[in-house]
Amino acid sequence: MEPSTKRNRMNDYNPVEYKVNSNVRISSLDQPTMKLSGHKGSIYSLEFNSTGEALVSGGFDMMCLLWNTTGYCTNYNILVGHKNAILDLAWSSDSDYVVTASADKTLGWFHANTGIRVKRLQGHSAIVNAVDTAKTSISPIFVSGSDDKCAKLWDARMRRETGSLEHNFQVTSVAFFDESNTVFTGGIDNQIVAWDTRKLGKIYVMKGHTDTITSLSLHPQRTHILSNSMDGTIRSWDIRPFVTGKRYDKSFLGSTHNAEKGLLKCSWSADGKMVSGGSADRMVRVWDELTAEELYLLPGHTGCVNSVVFHPKENVIASGSSDKSIFVGELS
């Protein structure tokens, strides 16, 4: 694609420089691009809630900030309680709670509106790198991955973990496919493993990455899973049952990792037609899922882009960076 067809974002609060009429608005944001400030350190993880009305961010400063996603995107709450960096987070299926994974070896279960930490979940013996919730279950269940070589299953109504998945190496990424009682994990062994949450055993293994897998993300229709890796590729994999042959689908190229070895995230758009992921070159890239062609190249950040997420209802994307800022902007 020729460079002129890509949409470029400018620094600070300046709007996106579109080729179309800038008076035509396609979202509920006050401006086509908003810069959100408030974190005192690197931002490692972002997630919109299921309605798209709120965005939560967490990072090195040991706290989560909750933001409205309309108008001026004001900060309406702060979640505190961890004693070390928050490396990952996720909303509960009903959007009432936020679960956090921290380098202090614990997970936090917070009420989003009151900001109260309802539970401090202990069980891991090392840094907790990743967490993901069951998005369709009415039960408050989730999975975590840690440097202690374990992925643990949790129910927020219980005091301890409900199951443990033993690995040979550190676990750096997880994804919860609750409809099929399956959990996916990735780690420093470069493999993606599908686990049966009832039998606590392996179902199958997907190989192809040549370096640590830093993030996993399920397709909205649960047909594929997306992985980001330190080998410089973002890949999609077919996880439908009864697939014959290799499950590897395609690669999305352009993102980079650096010496910081951060756990850069990846994500799908709500309709599954676009994918994005973090990159150390300070750029936000969006690819077409079908062709793997780069659609957008969005500058603006001055540090590594650690997390990129799509709005579930509007054509809006949010990115969090090591420069302590968040951009929320429209995709034309």
Coordinates of N, CA and C in Angstrom, one line a residue, residues 51-244:
T51 N -18.9 -2.9 27.0 CA -19.8 -1.9 26.4 C -19.0 -0.8 25.7
G52 N -17.7 -0.7 26.0 CA -16.9 0.4 25.4 C -17.1 1.7 26.1
E53 N -17.8 1.7 27.2 CA -18.0 2.9 28.0 C -16.8 3.3 28.9
A54 N -15.9 2.3 29.1 CA -14.8 2.6 30.0 C -13.5 1.9 29.5
L55 N -12.4 2.5 29.9 CA -11.1 2.0 29.5 C -10.3 1.9 30.8
V56 N -9.6 0.8 31.0 CA -8.7 0.7 32.2 C -7.3 0.5 31.7
S57 N -6.4 1.2 32.4 CA -4.9 1.1 32.1 C -4.2 0.8 33.4
G58 N -3.1 0.1 33.2 CA -2.2 -0.3 34.4 C -0.8 -0.3 33.9
G59 N 0.1 -0.1 34.9 CA 1.5 -0.1 34.5 C 2.5 -0.1 35.7
F60 N 3.7 0.5 35.4 CA 4.8 0.5 36.3 C 4.5 1.2 37.7
D61 N 3.6 2.2 37.7 CA 3.3 3.0 38.9 C 2.4 2.3 39.9
M62 N 2.1 1.0 39.6 CA 1.5 0.1 40.6 C 0.0 0.4 40.7
M63 N -0.6 1.2 39.8 CA -2.0 1.5 39.9 C -2.7 1.4 38.6
C64 N -4.0 1.2 38.6 CA -4.9 1.2 37.4 C -5.7 2.5 37.4
L65 N -5.8 3.1 36.2 CA -6.7 4.3 36.1 C -7.8 3.9 35.2
L66 N -9.0 4.3 35.6 CA -10.2 4.1 34.8 C -10.7 5.4 34.1
W67 N -11.0 5.3 32.8 CA -11.3 6.4 32.0 C -12.6 6.3 31.3
N68 N -13.4 7.4 31.3 CA -14.5 7.4 30.4 C -14.1 7.5 29.0
T69 N -14.8 6.9 28.1 CA -14.4 6.8 26.7 C -15.2 7.7 25.8
T70 N -16.0 8.7 26.4 CA -16.7 9.7 25.6 C -16.2 11.1 26.0
G71 N -16.5 12.0 25.1 CA -16.2 13.4 25.4 C -14.7 13.6 25.6
Y72 N -14.3 14.1 26.8 CA -12.9 14.4 27.0 C -12.1 13.2 27.7
C73 N -12.8 12.1 27.8 CA -12.1 10.9 28.3 C -11.5 11.1 29.7
T74 N -12.3 11.6 30.6 CA -11.9 11.9 32.0 C -11.6 10.7 32.8
N75 N -10.6 10.8 33.7 CA -10.3 9.7 34.6 C -11.3 9.8 35.8
Y76 N -12.0 8.6 36.0 CA -13.0 8.6 37.0 C -12.7 7.8 38.2
N77 N -11.7 7.0 38.2 CA -11.3 6.2 39.4 C -9.9 5.7 39.3
I78 N -9.4 5.3 40.5 CA -8.0 4.8 40.6 C -8.1 3.5 41.4
L79 N -7.4 2.5 40.9 CA -7.3 1.2 41.7 C -5.9 1.1 42.2
V80 N -5.7 1.0 43.5 CA -4.4 0.9 44.1 C -4.4 -0.3 45.1
G81 N -3.2 -0.7 45.4 CA -3.1 -1.8 46.4 C -1.9 -2.7 46.1
H82 N -1.4 -2.8 44.9 CA -0.2 -3.6 44.5 C 1.0 -2.9 45.0
K83 N 2.0 -3.7 45.3 CA 3.3 -3.2 45.8 C 4.4 -3.3 44.7
N84 N 4.0 -3.6 43.5 CA 5.0 -3.6 42.4 C 4.2 -3.4 41.1
A85 N 4.8 -3.4 40.0 CA 4.2 -3.0 38.7 C 3.0 -3.9 38.4
I86 N 2.0 -3.4 37.7 CA 0.9 -4.1 37.2 C 1.2 -4.5 35.7
L87 N 1.4 -5.7 35.4 CA 1.8 -6.2 34.1 C 0.7 -6.5 33.2
D88 N -0.5 -6.8 33.7 CA -1.6 -7.2 32.9 C -2.9 -7.0 33.6
L89 N -4.0 -6.9 32.9 CA -5.3 -6.7 33.6 C -6.4 -7.1 32.6
A90 N -7.6 -7.3 33.2 CA -8.8 -7.7 32.4 C -10.0 -7.3 33.1
W91 N -11.1 -7.0 32.3 CA -12.4 -6.8 32.9 C -13.1 -8.1 33.1
S92 N -14.0 -8.1 34.1 CA -14.9 -9.3 34.3 C -15.9 -9.3 33.2
S93 N -16.6 -10.4 33.0 CA -17.6 -10.4 31.9 C -18.7 -9.4 32.0
D94 N -19.1 -9.1 33.3 CA -20.1 -8.1 33.5 C -19.6 -6.7 33.6
S95 N -18.3 -6.5 33.5 CA -17.7 -5.1 33.5 C -17.8 -4.5 34.9
D96 N -18.1 -5.2 35.9 CA -18.2 -4.7 37.3 C -16.8 -4.7 38.0
Y97 N -16.0 -5.6 37.5 CA -14.7 -5.8 38.2 C -13.5 -5.8 37.3
V98 N -12.4 -5.5 37.8 CA -11.1 -5.6 37.1 C -10.2 -6.5 37.8
V99 N -9.5 -7.4 37.1 CA -8.5 -8.3 37.7 C -7.1 -7.9 37.2
T100 N -6.2 -7.8 38.1 CA -4.8 -7.4 37.8 C -3.8 -8.4 38.1
A101 N -2.7 -8.5 37.3 CA -1.6 -9.3 37.5 C -0.4 -8.5 37.8
S102 N 0.4 -8.8 38.8 CA 1.4 -7.9 39.3 C 2.8 -8.6 39.5
A103 N 3.8 -7.8 39.4 CA 5.2 -8.3 39.7 C 5.4 -8.5 41.2
D104 N 4.4 -8.2 42.0 CA 4.5 -8.5 43.5 C 4.0 -9.9 43.8
K105 N 3.8 -10.7 42.8 CA 3.4 -12.1 42.9 C 2.0 -12.4 43.2
T106 N 1.2 -11.3 43.2 CA -0.3 -11.5 43.5 C -1.1 -11.0 42.4
L107 N -2.4 -11.3 42.5 CA -3.5 -10.8 41.6 C -4.4 -10.0 42.5
G108 N -5.0 -9.0 41.9 CA -6.0 -8.2 42.6 C -7.4 -8.3 41.9
W109 N -8.4 -8.3 42.7 CA -9.8 -8.4 42.2 C -10.5 -7.1 42.7
F110 N -10.7 -6.1 41.8 CA -11.1 -4.8 42.2 C -12.5 -4.5 41.7
H111 N -13.3 -3.8 42.5 CA -14.6 -3.3 42.1 C -14.4 -2.0 41.3
A112 N -14.8 -2.0 40.1 CA -14.4 -0.9 39.2 C -15.0 0.5 39.6
N113 N -16.3 0.5 40.1 CA -16.9 1.7 40.5 C -16.5 2.3 41.8
T114 N -16.3 1.4 42.8 CA -15.9 1.9 44.1 C -14.4 2.0 44.3
G115 N -13.6 1.2 43.5 CA -12.2 1.2 43.6 C -11.6 0.3 44.7
I116 N -12.5 -0.4 45.3 CA -12.1 -1.2 46.5 C -11.5 -2.5 45.9
R117 N -10.4 -2.9 46.5 CA -9.8 -4.2 46.2 C -10.6 -5.3 47.0
V118 N -11.4 -6.0 46.4 CA -12.2 -7.0 47.1 C -11.4 -8.2 47.5
K119 N -10.4 -8.6 46.7 CA -9.6 -9.8 47.1 C -8.2 -9.6 46.6
R120 N -7.2 -10.0 47.4 CA -5.8 -10.1 47.1 C -5.5 -11.6 47.0
L121 N -5.3 -12.1 45.7 CA -5.1 -13.5 45.5 C -3.7 -13.9 45.5
Q122 N -3.3 -14.8 46.4 CA -2.0 -15.3 46.5 C -1.9 -16.8 46.1
G123 N -0.8 -17.2 45.5 CA -0.7 -18.6 45.1 C 0.5 -18.8 44.2
H124 N 0.8 -17.7 43.5 CA 2.1 -17.8 42.7 C 3.3 -17.4 43.6
S125 N 4.4 -18.0 43.2 CA 5.6 -17.8 44.0 C 6.6 -16.9 43.2
A126 N 6.2 -16.3 42.1 CA 7.1 -15.4 41.3 C 6.2 -14.4 40.6
I127 N 6.8 -13.5 39.8 CA 6.1 -12.5 39.1 C 4.9 -13.1 38.3
V128 N 3.8 -12.4 38.4 CA 2.6 -12.8 37.6 C 2.6 -11.9 36.4
N129 N 2.8 -12.6 35.2 CA 2.9 -11.9 34.0 C 1.7 -11.5 33.2
A130 N 0.7 -12.4 33.4 CA -0.5 -12.3 32.5 C -1.8 -12.8 33.2
V131 N -2.9 -12.2 32.8 CA -4.2 -12.7 33.3 C -5.3 -12.5 32.2
D132 N -6.3 -13.4 32.2 CA -7.4 -13.2 31.3 C -8.6 -13.8 32.0
T133 N -9.8 -13.1 31.7 CA -11.0 -13.6 32.3 C -11.9 -14.3 31.3
A134 N -12.8 -15.1 31.8 CA -13.8 -15.7 31.0 C -14.9 -14.7 30.6
K135 N -14.9 -14.4 29.3 CA -15.8 -13.3 28.8 C -17.2 -13.6 28.7
T136 N -17.6 -14.9 28.6 CA -19.0 -15.3 28.4 C -19.6 -15.9 29.6
S137 N -18.8 -16.4 30.5 CA -19.3 -17.0 31.7 C -19.9 -16.0 32.7
I138 N -21.0 -16.4 33.4 CA -21.5 -15.5 34.4 C -20.7 -15.7 35.7
S139 N -19.9 -16.7 35.8 CA -19.0 -16.9 37.0 C -17.7 -16.1 36.8
P140 N -17.3 -15.5 38.0 CA -16.1 -14.7 37.9 C -14.8 -15.5 37.9
I141 N -14.5 -16.2 36.8 CA -13.4 -17.1 36.7 C -12.3 -16.5 35.7
F142 N -11.1 -16.8 36.0 CA -10.0 -16.2 35.2 C -8.7 -17.1 35.3
V143 N -7.7 -16.8 34.5 CA -6.5 -17.6 34.5 C -5.3 -16.7 34.5
S144 N -4.2 -17.1 35.2 CA -3.0 -16.3 35.3 C -1.8 -17.1 34.9
G145 N -0.8 -16.4 34.5 CA 0.5 -17.0 34.1 C 1.6 -16.3 34.8
S146 N 2.6 -17.1 35.2 CA 3.7 -16.6 36.1 C 5.1 -17.1 35.8
D147 N 6.1 -16.4 36.3 CA 7.4 -16.9 36.2 C 7.7 -18.1 37.0
D148 N 6.7 -18.6 37.8 CA 6.9 -19.8 38.6 C 6.6 -21.0 37.8
K149 N 6.5 -20.9 36.5 CA 6.2 -22.0 35.6 C 4.8 -22.6 35.7
C150 N 3.9 -21.8 36.2 CA 2.5 -22.3 36.4 C 1.5 -21.3 35.8
A151 N 0.5 -21.9 35.3 CA -0.7 -21.1 35.0 C -1.8 -21.6 36.0
K152 N -2.5 -20.6 36.6 CA -3.4 -21.0 37.6 C -4.8 -20.6 37.3
L153 N -5.8 -21.4 37.6 CA -7.2 -21.1 37.4 C -7.8 -20.6 38.7
W154 N -8.6 -19.5 38.6 CA -9.2 -18.9 39.8 C -10.7 -18.7 39.6
D155 N -11.3 -18.6 40.8 CA -12.7 -18.2 40.9 C -12.7 -17.1 42.0
A156 N -13.2 -15.9 41.6 CA -13.1 -14.8 42.6 C -13.9 -15.1 43.9
R157 N -14.8 -16.1 43.8 CA -15.6 -16.4 45.0 C -14.8 -17.4 45.9
M158 N -13.7 -17.9 45.5 CA -12.9 -18.8 46.3 C -11.6 -18.1 46.8
R159 N -11.1 -18.6 47.9 CA -9.9 -18.0 48.5 C -8.6 -18.4 47.8
R160 N -8.6 -19.6 47.2 CA -7.4 -20.1 46.6 C -7.7 -20.5 45.1
E161 N -6.6 -20.8 44.4 CA -6.8 -21.2 43.0 C -7.6 -22.5 42.9
T162 N -8.3 -22.7 41.8 CA -9.1 -23.9 41.6 C -8.4 -24.9 40.8
G163 N -7.3 -24.6 40.2 CA -6.5 -25.5 39.4 C -5.2 -24.9 39.1
S164 N -4.2 -25.8 38.7 CA -2.9 -25.4 38.4 C -2.4 -26.2 37.2
L165 N -1.9 -25.4 36.2 CA -1.3 -26.1 34.9 C 0.2 -25.9 35.0
E166 N 0.9 -27.1 35.1 CA 2.3 -27.1 35.3 C 3.0 -27.0 34.0
H167 N 4.0 -26.1 33.9 CA 4.8 -25.9 32.7 C 6.3 -26.2 33.0
N168 N 7.1 -26.4 32.0 CA 8.5 -26.6 32.1 C 9.3 -25.2 32.1
F169 N 8.6 -24.2 31.7 CA 9.3 -22.9 31.6 C 8.3 -21.8 32.0
Q170 N 8.8 -20.6 32.2 CA 8.0 -19.5 32.6 C 6.8 -19.2 31.6
V171 N 5.7 -18.8 32.2 CA 4.5 -18.5 31.4 C 4.3 -17.0 31.3
T172 N 4.3 -16.5 30.1 CA 4.3 -15.1 29.9 C 3.0 -14.6 29.3
S173 N 2.1 -15.4 28.8 CA 0.8 -15.0 28.2 C -0.2 -16.1 28.4
V174 N -1.5 -15.6 28.5 CA -2.6 -16.5 28.7 C -3.8 -16.0 28.0
A175 N -4.8 -16.9 27.6 CA -6.0 -16.5 27.0 C -7.1 -17.6 27.5
F176 N -8.3 -17.1 27.9 CA -9.3 -18.0 28.4 C -10.4 -18.2 27.4
F177 N -10.6 -19.4 26.9 CA -11.7 -19.8 26.0 C -12.7 -20.6 26.8
D178 N -13.5 -19.9 27.5 CA -14.4 -20.6 28.5 C -15.5 -21.4 27.9
E179 N -15.9 -21.0 26.6 CA -17.0 -21.8 26.0 C -16.6 -23.2 25.8
S180 N -15.3 -23.5 25.6 CA -14.9 -24.9 25.3 C -14.0 -25.4 26.4
N181 N -14.1 -24.7 27.6 CA -13.3 -25.2 28.7 C -11.8 -25.3 28.4
T182 N -11.3 -24.3 27.7 CA -9.9 -24.3 27.2 C -9.2 -23.1 27.7
V183 N -8.0 -23.3 28.0 CA -7.0 -22.2 28.3 C -5.8 -22.3 27.4
F184 N -5.4 -21.2 26.9 CA -4.2 -21.1 26.1 C -3.1 -20.4 26.8
T185 N -1.9 -21.0 26.8 CA -0.7 -20.4 27.4 C 0.5 -20.3 26.5
G186 N 1.3 -19.3 26.7 CA 2.5 -19.1 25.9 C 3.6 -18.7 26.8
G187 N 4.9 -19.0 26.5 CA 6.0 -18.7 27.4 C 7.3 -18.6 26.7
I188 N 8.4 -18.7 27.4 CA 9.7 -18.6 26.9 C 10.2 -19.8 26.1
D189 N 9.3 -20.8 26.0 CA 9.6 -22.0 25.2 C 9.1 -21.8 23.8
N190 N 8.5 -20.7 23.5 CA 8.1 -20.3 22.1 C 6.9 -21.1 21.6
Q191 N 6.2 -21.8 22.5 CA 5.1 -22.6 22.1 C 3.8 -22.1 22.7
I192 N 2.7 -22.3 22.0 CA 1.3 -22.1 22.5 C 0.7 -23.4 22.8
V193 N 0.2 -23.5 24.1 CA -0.4 -24.8 24.5 C -1.8 -24.6 24.8
A194 N -2.7 -25.5 24.3 CA -4.1 -25.5 24.7 C -4.3 -26.5 25.8
W195 N -5.0 -26.1 26.9 CA -5.2 -26.9 28.0 C -6.7 -27.2 28.3
D196 N -7.0 -28.3 28.7 CA -8.4 -28.7 29.2 C -8.5 -28.3 30.6
T197 N -9.4 -27.3 30.9 CA -9.5 -26.8 32.3 C -10.2 -27.8 33.2
R198 N -10.9 -28.8 32.7 CA -11.5 -29.8 33.5 C -10.5 -30.9 33.9
K199 N -9.8 -31.4 33.0 CA -8.8 -32.5 33.2 C -7.4 -31.9 33.6
L200 N -7.2 -30.6 33.4 CA -5.9 -29.9 33.7 C -4.8 -30.6 32.9
G201 N -5.1 -30.9 31.7 CA -4.1 -31.6 30.9 C -4.0 -30.9 29.5
K202 N -2.9 -31.2 28.8 CA -2.7 -30.6 27.5 C -3.6 -31.2 26.4
I203 N -4.1 -30.3 25.5 CA -4.9 -30.8 24.4 C -4.1 -30.9 23.1
Y204 N -3.4 -29.8 22.8 CA -2.4 -29.7 21.7 C -1.5 -28.6 21.9
V205 N -0.4 -28.6 21.0 CA 0.6 -27.6 21.1 C 0.8 -27.0 19.7
M206 N 1.0 -25.7 19.6 CA 1.2 -25.0 18.4 C 2.6 -24.4 18.4
K207 N 3.4 -24.8 17.4 CA 4.8 -24.3 17.3 C 5.0 -23.5 16.0
G208 N 6.0 -22.6 16.1 CA 6.3 -21.8 14.9 C 7.1 -20.5 15.3
H209 N 6.8 -20.0 16.5 CA 7.5 -18.8 16.9 C 8.9 -19.3 17.3
T210 N 9.9 -18.3 17.2 CA 11.3 -18.6 17.5 C 11.8 -17.9 18.7
D211 N 10.9 -17.2 19.4 CA 11.3 -16.5 20.6 C 10.1 -16.4 21.5
T212 N 10.2 -15.8 22.7 CA 9.2 -15.7 23.7 C 7.9 -15.2 23.2
I213 N 6.8 -15.8 23.6 CA 5.5 -15.3 23.2 C 5.0 -14.3 24.3
T214 N 4.7 -13.1 23.9 CA 4.5 -12.0 24.9 C 3.0 -11.8 25.2
S215 N 2.1 -12.2 24.3 CA 0.7 -12.0 24.4 C -0.1 -13.0 23.6
L216 N -1.3 -13.2 24.0 CA -2.3 -14.1 23.3 C -3.6 -13.3 23.3
S217 N -4.4 -13.4 22.2 CA -5.7 -12.8 22.2 C -6.6 -13.6 21.3
L218 N -7.8 -13.9 21.8 CA -8.8 -14.7 21.1 C -9.6 -13.9 20.1
H219 N -9.8 -14.4 18.9 CA -10.7 -13.8 17.9 C -12.1 -13.7 18.5
P220 N -12.8 -12.6 18.2 CA -14.2 -12.4 18.7 C -15.1 -13.5 18.5
Q221 N -14.9 -14.3 17.4 CA -15.8 -15.4 17.1 C -15.2 -16.7 17.6
R222 N -14.0 -16.6 18.3 CA -13.3 -17.8 18.9 C -12.9 -18.8 17.9
T223 N -12.6 -18.4 16.7 CA -12.1 -19.3 15.7 C -10.6 -19.3 15.6
H224 N -10.0 -18.2 16.0 CA -8.5 -18.1 15.9 C -8.0 -17.5 17.1
I225 N -6.7 -17.6 17.3 CA -6.0 -16.9 18.4 C -4.8 -16.2 17.8
L226 N -4.5 -15.0 18.4 CA -3.4 -14.1 17.9 C -2.3 -14.2 18.9
S227 N -1.1 -14.2 18.4 CA 0.1 -14.2 19.3 C 1.1 -13.2 18.9
N228 N 1.7 -12.5 19.9 CA 2.8 -11.6 19.7 C 4.0 -12.2 20.3
S229 N 5.2 -12.1 19.6 CA 6.4 -12.8 20.0 C 7.6 -11.8 19.8
M230 N 8.6 -12.1 20.6 CA 9.9 -11.4 20.6 C 10.6 -11.7 19.3
D231 N 10.1 -12.7 18.5 CA 10.8 -12.9 17.2 C 10.4 -11.9 16.1
G232 N 9.6 -10.9 16.5 CA 9.2 -9.8 15.6 C 8.0 -10.1 14.8
T233 N 7.2 -11.1 15.1 CA 6.0 -11.4 14.3 C 4.8 -11.5 15.2
I234 N 3.7 -11.1 14.6 CA 2.4 -11.4 15.2 C 1.7 -12.4 14.3
R235 N 1.3 -13.5 14.9 CA 0.7 -14.6 14.1 C -0.7 -15.0 14.6
S236 N -1.5 -15.5 13.6 CA -2.8 -16.0 13.9 C -2.8 -17.5 13.7
W237 N -3.6 -18.2 14.5 CA -3.6 -19.6 14.5 C -5.1 -20.1 14.6
D238 N -5.4 -21.1 13.8 CA -6.7 -21.7 13.7 C -7.0 -22.6 14.9
I239 N -7.9 -22.3 15.8 CA -8.2 -23.1 17.0 C -9.5 -23.8 16.9
R240 N -10.1 -23.8 15.7 CA -11.4 -24.6 15.6 C -11.2 -26.1 15.8
P241 N -12.2 -26.7 16.3 CA -12.0 -28.2 16.6 C -11.9 -29.0 15.2
F242 N -11.2 -30.1 15.3 CA -11.1 -31.0 14.2 C -10.3 -30.4 13.0
V243 N -9.5 -29.4 13.3 CA -8.6 -28.9 12.2 C -7.6 -30.0 11.9
T244 N -7.4 -30.3 10.6 CA -6.3 -31.2 10.3 C -5.1 -30.5 9.7

